[in-house]
Amino acid sequence: MNALEVKNLTKTFEVGKSLFTKGQGVKAVRGMSFDVRDGETLGIVGESGCGKSTLARMLVGLLPPSEGEIQIEGKVQDKASPREFGQMIQYVFQDPISSLNPRKTIREIMETPLKRLHGMGKAERNKRISEIFASVNLRDEFLTRYPHEFSGGQAQRIGIARALAAAARILILDEPVSALDVSVQAQVLNLLADLKKEFGLTYLFISHDLAVVEAVSDRVMVLYFGAIVEVGPADAIFKHAKHPYTKLLADSAPVVGRSLEAPKQKADELPDPLNPPKGCPFAKRCIYATDICTTTDPALTEMGDDHFAACHNPIKG
Amino acid sequence: MIQFFKLLFRNRLAGLGAVVLSVIVLLALFTPLLPLPNPNITATGDRFLPPFSEGHLLGTDHLGRDLLSRLMWGTRLSLAVGAAAALIAAFIGSTIGIVAGFLGGRTDNVIMRLVDMLMAFPYILLALAIVAALGPGLINALFAVAAVNIPFFARNIRGVTVGLANKEFVDAARLSGMSNLQIILFEILPNVLPVIVIAMSTTVGWMILETAGLSFLGLGSQPPQADLGSMLGEARAALITSPHTSIVPGIMIFLIVMSINLLGDGVRDAIDPRLKSGALSRPLPATIVERDSTPPVPSDDLLALQDLRTEFHVGDRTYKAVGGVSLKVNKGECLGIIGESGSGKSVTALSVMGLVASPPGKIVGGAVSFQGHDLVGASYDELRELRGDRVAYIFQDPLSTLHPLYKVGDQLIEAMQAHRKMPEKEARARAVELLESVRIPNAARRVDNYPHEMSGGMRQRVSIAMALANEPDVIIADEPTTALDVTVQAQILTLLDDLRRERDLAIVFITHDFGVVAQLCDRVAVMYAGRIVEEGPTAAILDDPQHPYTKRLMACVPELGGGKRELHAIPGLPPAVDRLPQGCAFAPRCNFAQDVCKQGDIELEANGDRAVRCLFPDKVSQTEVTS
């Protein structure tokens, strides 16, 4: 069974709307369809403005989709309600400190999902919090402290613990380590891997760091300008990229032993969301673009073992 | 709480206000117990007795009533009414503000436009209208004053709430199953409360004045009841003949309002978190230098740090941010400084030009030699001459380093004209040329853009152009690509590399990314807890790291192309630089550490063109990293 199925998910924001004028629709997410398999880690990469945060907020019910359908563990969610979503799918935020209320103790923060989502009594709550804290390697004495007393890595563990407290089986990890120092990053990534094994979790791992995504994911999905451009197995997608954008990303990442050279592209500006181009949004930057690219937006098609890309002129090999 | 009072009384005037106000409030509270005559008993024979008359310490008024007694009872009433009005206004105003700010959108729009309408009336007119509609009387005056002050609270609190409503912890609360009402009460309100207290403490005085004003006009307290406003009103007729009847309540109003305002300002400053962090204390233009030893002789290198030590003194703590760093960089060379947050890499960079914020920063030892000249002892004028001219900086976030209200071209021109006289036209042509040199397309048009009209990558190019404006000898780049997308990062790095080769620039590049260092830097220095632990040619260090920290840091960073794998995390946390352990700072996290590592200072041992601060480099070099 699939943990998550998304069909034609679209989000249109109205900009420039006022009392008298009708706003213009800007599509932040342009019809995404994908599955997340039970127990897998699906990595999501893309640069700023690609729609990954909007997608994530829709998946947890914080933002109602404009079109399309979200199915969580076989159940269709027709209404964006964080309360209902929260028991099935939880969110770990990028900035661990600002995701914790500065005026509440860690115990109060941890208790909320247990009380509000599961209606647990006090004794039961305390027991559960101790269990969760033990599994994220935090000591119980932290419970009486306030968020500002913690380092970034510890605060992120608390954020993960809160997500676990809701007992959801799917976690959306939105850049969970990008605010952390590299030595702490590895601790948190390893913890996430252990928790996944222990509780049988499914992860959507959003990051801009290709190396981190490759290290933790089973499959990777590449987003560009609000749409999926490529999705495939993590060990193949960067090595044998089909879509020129994926290749551009992979070639741009700084790697020890590779000489410094900005990869070729024709232009480097993202398309204007207020005035989206006809055809493939990447065509203007793409060195492989042909005439068809400027007229028809390519659909996601299978181009290898479990490997899909949306491109008219995929890279061979 | 103790800290709050400490902060409060550090402000002398606020302390004075607190003392005066407490005396007045205590007197008002105990008025019924004091041996005072009845304030409403008239004795027409004793009219207008001057102060210090027998039995009437402050004299009597036009009906022969004891002024002292009326003053005390009137003060009691005025204080009570003012405080009640403030509470009512704060409660209703804050409720409106929180609801509008939290719900946003149309609700917010409608509520705030209504509040704006309320504000469009002059307050005294509005109060008069309310009292006219409800009828005169102290309670109605109280309501009028409260109503007039609601918009102030509503607008203030709404502003704060809007900022909070988009915070991630509110999203987290939603996902934890809290309803809107619960979020407002348990998540938003605790964060807004300090602002409400500040707003109240600064408006109570104003409200007491307004109530007095209404009573003065005869719309507040009704005879024979005394409050400060009505006492003034009744005394008005005898202003010339018996001025003491006006002066007595007048002084009391002055004392109350003045002490409340002084105290209110003090409370605001003490609660304001920005004050605690020292953001409102303006740092000096150059870092304070208090060297405890004779500085070393300047070296011949283009730029050399010689045993540089920078500390932060906060309260009774000393943070040794930079604990003796020696580095050098020459023409056309790129030196990488790699380290985690708190390792002192940024403070090292800022110390070069005396840019560390002082107070609390202080350079306590060592030297920075630039072209054979010590900069640490240099005067502010000398430093200013060199800043941006010979040594330029590029920072992480171009959005916060470029001024949002000036066109990028004007900022470039300013950077040039700060150092040399240049006709406007020539400067502008040079600005366009600079933008072209950092490969901004359509430079002639882009020169008139504001920073917000550019993408992050373009803005960073402008920062680089600005650093190049005066053709410096050294560029210090502090994580210039960390905030950028990976495709943009590759372009910026390539640009920096080309510029260095074309212009023979020396670059000091600060980063936490080994990939970036490997591609750009000739030599690299690894910093940990304020000191260099390893230094040498980049390729040699990356091939064969000899300090355990370097080795483990490299192992815990995944590299593209490695596939799915377990990472070798470093256990524990870096030490706080105000409590550095004895001996090697990395020892508590190191699996090679022995007792000898935890005793005495460990030297940065040079070996050919490399140097390492470790007692067992060979052992480290030969062992594979395991978790």
mmCIF file of N, CA and C in Angstrom, chain B residues 373-444:
data_model
loop_
_atom_site.group_PDB
_atom_site.id
_atom_site.type_symbol
_atom_site.label_atom_id
_atom_site.label_comp_id
_atom_site.label_asym_id
_atom_site.label_seq_id
_atom_site.Cartn_x
_atom_site.Cartn_y
_atom_site.Cartn_z
ATOM 1 N N HIS B 373 52.419 46.521 8.289
ATOM 2 C CA HIS B 373 51.950 47.579 9.155
ATOM 3 C C HIS B 373 50.917 46.989 10.098
ATOM 4 N N ASP B 374 51.045 47.217 11.408
ATOM 5 C CA ASP B 374 50.132 46.593 12.367
ATOM 6 C C ASP B 374 48.795 47.336 12.417
ATOM 7 N N LEU B 375 47.707 46.627 12.101
ATOM 8 C CA LEU B 375 46.389 47.262 12.074
ATOM 9 C C LEU B 375 45.731 47.291 13.435
ATOM 10 N N VAL B 376 46.133 46.382 14.339
ATOM 11 C CA VAL B 376 45.453 46.304 15.634
ATOM 12 C C VAL B 376 45.685 47.588 16.441
ATOM 13 N N GLY B 377 46.878 48.153 16.309
ATOM 14 C CA GLY B 377 47.142 49.381 17.036
ATOM 15 C C GLY B 377 46.742 50.629 16.259
ATOM 16 N N ALA B 378 46.240 50.456 15.032
ATOM 17 C CA ALA B 378 45.995 51.601 14.160
ATOM 18 C C ALA B 378 44.823 52.444 14.661
ATOM 19 N N SER B 379 44.851 53.728 14.330
ATOM 20 C CA SER B 379 43.765 54.622 14.734
ATOM 21 C C SER B 379 42.546 54.365 13.863
ATOM 22 N N TYR B 380 41.390 54.872 14.331
ATOM 23 C CA TYR B 380 40.150 54.678 13.590
ATOM 24 C C TYR B 380 40.257 55.273 12.185
ATOM 25 N N ASP B 381 40.882 56.434 12.061
ATOM 26 C CA ASP B 381 41.003 57.065 10.738
ATOM 27 C C ASP B 381 41.799 56.182 9.776
ATOM 28 N N GLU B 382 42.855 55.593 10.297
ATOM 29 C CA GLU B 382 43.657 54.706 9.448
ATOM 30 C C GLU B 382 42.832 53.505 8.995
ATOM 31 N N LEU B 383 42.130 52.921 9.978
ATOM 32 C CA LEU B 383 41.307 51.750 9.655
ATOM 33 C C LEU B 383 40.266 52.104 8.611
ATOM 34 N N ARG B 384 39.620 53.275 8.808
ATOM 35 C CA ARG B 384 38.556 53.666 7.895
ATOM 36 C C ARG B 384 39.085 53.835 6.476
ATOM 37 N N GLU B 385 40.275 54.348 6.398
ATOM 38 C CA GLU B 385 40.894 54.525 5.094
ATOM 39 C C GLU B 385 41.066 53.180 4.381
ATOM 40 N N LEU B 386 41.437 52.161 5.156
ATOM 41 C CA LEU B 386 41.730 50.859 4.569
ATOM 42 C C LEU B 386 40.474 50.024 4.320
ATOM 43 N N ARG B 387 39.462 50.194 5.189
ATOM 44 C CA ARG B 387 38.240 49.410 5.060
ATOM 45 C C ARG B 387 37.572 49.664 3.715
ATOM 46 N N GLY B 388 37.315 48.619 2.985
ATOM 47 C CA GLY B 388 36.615 48.762 1.706
ATOM 48 C C GLY B 388 37.522 49.270 0.608
ATOM 49 N N ASP B 389 38.707 49.744 0.975
ATOM 50 C CA ASP B 389 39.614 50.266 -0.041
ATOM 51 C C ASP B 389 40.698 49.231 -0.340
ATOM 52 N N ARG B 390 41.451 48.870 0.712
ATOM 53 C CA ARG B 390 42.504 47.860 0.523
ATOM 54 C C ARG B 390 42.010 46.468 0.940
ATOM 55 N N VAL B 391 41.152 46.440 1.960
ATOM 56 C CA VAL B 391 40.609 45.166 2.434
ATOM 57 C C VAL B 391 39.085 45.280 2.392
ATOM 58 N N ALA B 392 38.422 44.431 1.612
ATOM 59 C CA ALA B 392 36.970 44.519 1.475
ATOM 60 C C ALA B 392 36.333 43.224 1.972
ATOM 61 N N TYR B 393 35.092 43.361 2.417
ATOM 62 C CA TYR B 393 34.371 42.198 2.940
ATOM 63 C C TYR B 393 33.187 41.832 2.038
ATOM 64 N N ILE B 394 32.869 40.542 2.004
ATOM 65 C CA ILE B 394 31.601 40.079 1.424
ATOM 66 C C ILE B 394 30.942 39.235 2.495
ATOM 67 N N PHE B 395 29.679 39.538 2.817
ATOM 68 C CA PHE B 395 29.025 38.803 3.894
ATOM 69 C C PHE B 395 28.018 37.795 3.333
ATOM 70 N N GLN B 396 27.433 37.025 4.295
ATOM 71 C CA GLN B 396 26.563 35.921 3.903
ATOM 72 C C GLN B 396 25.282 36.388 3.224
ATOM 73 N N ASP B 397 24.602 37.364 3.842
ATOM 74 C CA ASP B 397 23.265 37.677 3.381
ATOM 75 C C ASP B 397 23.236 39.045 2.702
ATOM 76 N N PRO B 398 23.246 39.089 1.367
ATOM 77 C CA PRO B 398 23.306 40.383 0.688
ATOM 78 C C PRO B 398 22.067 41.228 0.955
ATOM 79 N N LEU B 399 20.937 40.571 1.310
ATOM 80 C CA LEU B 399 19.729 41.341 1.563
ATOM 81 C C LEU B 399 19.913 42.230 2.797
ATOM 82 N N SER B 400 20.704 41.791 3.760
ATOM 83 C CA SER B 400 20.877 42.613 4.948
ATOM 84 C C SER B 400 22.121 43.491 4.858
ATOM 85 N N THR B 401 22.987 43.262 3.878
ATOM 86 C CA THR B 401 24.147 44.149 3.785
ATOM 87 C C THR B 401 23.925 45.281 2.782
ATOM 88 N N LEU B 402 23.010 45.097 1.838
ATOM 89 C CA LEU B 402 22.689 46.192 0.921
ATOM 90 C C LEU B 402 21.570 47.023 1.537
ATOM 91 N N HIS B 403 21.636 48.325 1.369
ATOM 92 C CA HIS B 403 20.598 49.184 1.925
ATOM 93 C C HIS B 403 19.331 49.069 1.079
ATOM 94 N N PRO B 404 18.186 48.766 1.724
ATOM 95 C CA PRO B 404 16.982 48.508 0.928
ATOM 96 C C PRO B 404 16.418 49.731 0.217
ATOM 97 N N LEU B 405 16.764 50.936 0.665
ATOM 98 C CA LEU B 405 16.110 52.126 0.107
ATOM 99 C C LEU B 405 16.937 52.856 -0.948
ATOM 100 N N TYR B 406 18.149 52.365 -1.205
ATOM 101 C CA TYR B 406 18.963 53.009 -2.236
ATOM 102 C C TYR B 406 19.166 52.081 -3.427
ATOM 103 N N LYS B 407 19.254 52.662 -4.603
ATOM 104 C CA LYS B 407 19.544 51.870 -5.791
ATOM 105 C C LYS B 407 20.938 51.277 -5.667
ATOM 106 N N VAL B 408 21.119 50.084 -6.250
ATOM 107 C CA VAL B 408 22.417 49.423 -6.086
ATOM 108 C C VAL B 408 23.525 50.268 -6.702
ATOM 109 N N GLY B 409 23.225 50.962 -7.797
ATOM 110 C CA GLY B 409 24.230 51.814 -8.431
ATOM 111 C C GLY B 409 24.709 52.904 -7.491
ATOM 112 N N ASP B 410 23.747 53.545 -6.795
ATOM 113 C CA ASP B 410 24.122 54.608 -5.868
ATOM 114 C C ASP B 410 24.976 54.069 -4.725
ATOM 115 N N GLN B 411 24.676 52.840 -4.323
ATOM 116 C CA GLN B 411 25.472 52.254 -3.239
ATOM 117 C C GLN B 411 26.898 51.975 -3.712
ATOM 118 N N LEU B 412 27.023 51.544 -4.957
ATOM 119 C CA LEU B 412 28.360 51.314 -5.510
ATOM 120 C C LEU B 412 29.126 52.629 -5.605
ATOM 121 N N ILE B 413 28.435 53.670 -6.080
ATOM 122 C CA ILE B 413 29.077 54.974 -6.231
ATOM 123 C C ILE B 413 29.534 55.500 -4.876
ATOM 124 N N GLU B 414 28.668 55.300 -3.857
ATOM 125 C CA GLU B 414 29.017 55.750 -2.511
ATOM 126 C C GLU B 414 30.284 55.038 -2.019
ATOM 127 N N ALA B 415 30.336 53.725 -2.331
ATOM 128 C CA ALA B 415 31.508 52.956 -1.878
ATOM 129 C C ALA B 415 32.792 53.508 -2.495
ATOM 130 N N MET B 416 32.684 53.983 -3.743
ATOM 131 C CA MET B 416 33.885 54.528 -4.397
ATOM 132 C C MET B 416 34.201 55.914 -3.878
ATOM 133 N N GLN B 417 33.155 56.770 -3.765
ATOM 134 C CA GLN B 417 33.393 58.158 -3.378
ATOM 135 C C GLN B 417 33.802 58.289 -1.919
ATOM 136 N N ALA B 418 33.560 57.233 -1.133
ATOM 137 C CA ALA B 418 34.012 57.271 0.258
ATOM 138 C C ALA B 418 35.530 57.313 0.324
ATOM 139 N N HIS B 419 36.179 56.853 -0.724
ATOM 140 C CA HIS B 419 37.642 56.781 -0.686
ATOM 141 C C HIS B 419 38.352 57.736 -1.641
ATOM 142 N N ARG B 420 37.706 58.105 -2.716
ATOM 143 C CA ARG B 420 38.376 59.063 -3.593
ATOM 144 C C ARG B 420 37.344 59.950 -4.284
ATOM 145 N N LYS B 421 37.744 61.189 -4.520
ATOM 146 C CA LYS B 421 36.866 62.125 -5.221
ATOM 147 C C LYS B 421 36.693 61.653 -6.651
ATOM 148 N N MET B 422 35.468 61.692 -7.112
ATOM 149 C CA MET B 422 35.209 61.174 -8.442
ATOM 150 C C MET B 422 33.960 61.879 -8.954
ATOM 151 N N PRO B 423 33.982 62.428 -10.167
ATOM 152 C CA PRO B 423 32.768 63.061 -10.685
ATOM 153 C C PRO B 423 31.650 62.033 -10.801
ATOM 154 N N GLU B 424 30.410 62.494 -10.537
ATOM 155 C CA GLU B 424 29.246 61.617 -10.523
ATOM 156 C C GLU B 424 29.173 60.745 -11.779
ATOM 157 N N LYS B 425 29.433 61.381 -12.928
ATOM 158 C CA LYS B 425 29.254 60.688 -14.200
ATOM 159 C C LYS B 425 30.268 59.545 -14.346
ATOM 160 N N GLU B 426 31.490 59.864 -13.982
ATOM 161 C CA GLU B 426 32.547 58.870 -14.087
ATOM 162 C C GLU B 426 32.275 57.705 -13.129
ATOM 163 N N ALA B 427 31.781 58.062 -11.915
ATOM 164 C CA ALA B 427 31.493 57.045 -10.915
ATOM 165 C C ALA B 427 30.398 56.103 -11.411
ATOM 166 N N ARG B 428 29.408 56.697 -12.076
ATOM 167 C CA ARG B 428 28.306 55.875 -12.568
ATOM 168 C C ARG B 428 28.788 54.919 -13.661
ATOM 169 N N ALA B 429 29.637 55.443 -14.545
ATOM 170 C CA ALA B 429 30.167 54.590 -15.604
ATOM 171 C C ALA B 429 30.961 53.437 -14.994
ATOM 172 N N ARG B 430 31.706 53.783 -13.938
ATOM 173 C CA ARG B 430 32.513 52.759 -13.266
ATOM 174 C C ARG B 430 31.603 51.719 -12.584
ATOM 175 N N ALA B 431 30.458 52.181 -12.032
ATOM 176 C CA ALA B 431 29.513 51.272 -11.377
ATOM 177 C C ALA B 431 28.982 50.252 -12.381
ATOM 178 N N VAL B 432 28.634 50.756 -13.582
ATOM 179 C CA VAL B 432 28.140 49.855 -14.630
ATOM 180 C C VAL B 432 29.219 48.849 -15.001
ATOM 181 N N GLU B 433 30.440 49.364 -15.110
ATOM 182 C CA GLU B 433 31.568 48.509 -15.458
ATOM 183 C C GLU B 433 31.754 47.404 -14.408
ATOM 184 N N LEU B 434 31.608 47.809 -13.128
ATOM 185 C CA LEU B 434 31.764 46.835 -12.047
ATOM 186 C C LEU B 434 30.692 45.753 -12.134
ATOM 187 N N LEU B 435 29.451 46.184 -12.389
ATOM 188 C CA LEU B 435 28.369 45.211 -12.483
ATOM 189 C C LEU B 435 28.628 44.264 -13.658
ATOM 190 N N GLU B 436 29.184 44.802 -14.735
ATOM 191 C CA GLU B 436 29.519 43.940 -15.872
ATOM 192 C C GLU B 436 30.598 42.941 -15.475
ATOM 193 N N SER B 437 31.556 43.408 -14.684
ATOM 194 C CA SER B 437 32.663 42.532 -14.338
ATOM 195 C C SER B 437 32.217 41.371 -13.446
ATOM 196 N N VAL B 438 31.089 41.533 -12.733
ATOM 197 C CA VAL B 438 30.580 40.394 -11.972
ATOM 198 C C VAL B 438 29.469 39.682 -12.762
ATOM 199 N N ARG B 439 29.434 39.949 -14.052
ATOM 200 C CA ARG B 439 28.557 39.268 -15.018
ATOM 201 C C ARG B 439 27.070 39.414 -14.691
ATOM 202 N N ILE B 440 26.677 40.638 -14.418
ATOM 203 C CA ILE B 440 25.246 40.913 -14.302
ATOM 204 C C ILE B 440 24.771 41.335 -15.681
ATOM 205 N N PRO B 441 23.843 40.612 -16.277
ATOM 206 C CA PRO B 441 23.361 40.977 -17.609
ATOM 207 C C PRO B 441 22.628 42.324 -17.563
ATOM 208 N N ASN B 442 22.650 43.067 -18.634
ATOM 209 C CA ASN B 442 22.010 44.379 -18.718
ATOM 210 C C ASN B 442 22.457 45.327 -17.614
ATOM 211 N N ALA B 443 23.750 45.365 -17.372
ATOM 212 C CA ALA B 443 24.252 46.134 -16.238
ATOM 213 C C ALA B 443 23.788 47.591 -16.290
ATOM 214 N N ALA B 444 23.721 48.166 -17.470
ATOM 215 C CA ALA B 444 23.361 49.576 -17.588
ATOM 216 C C ALA B 444 21.954 49.827 -17.060
#
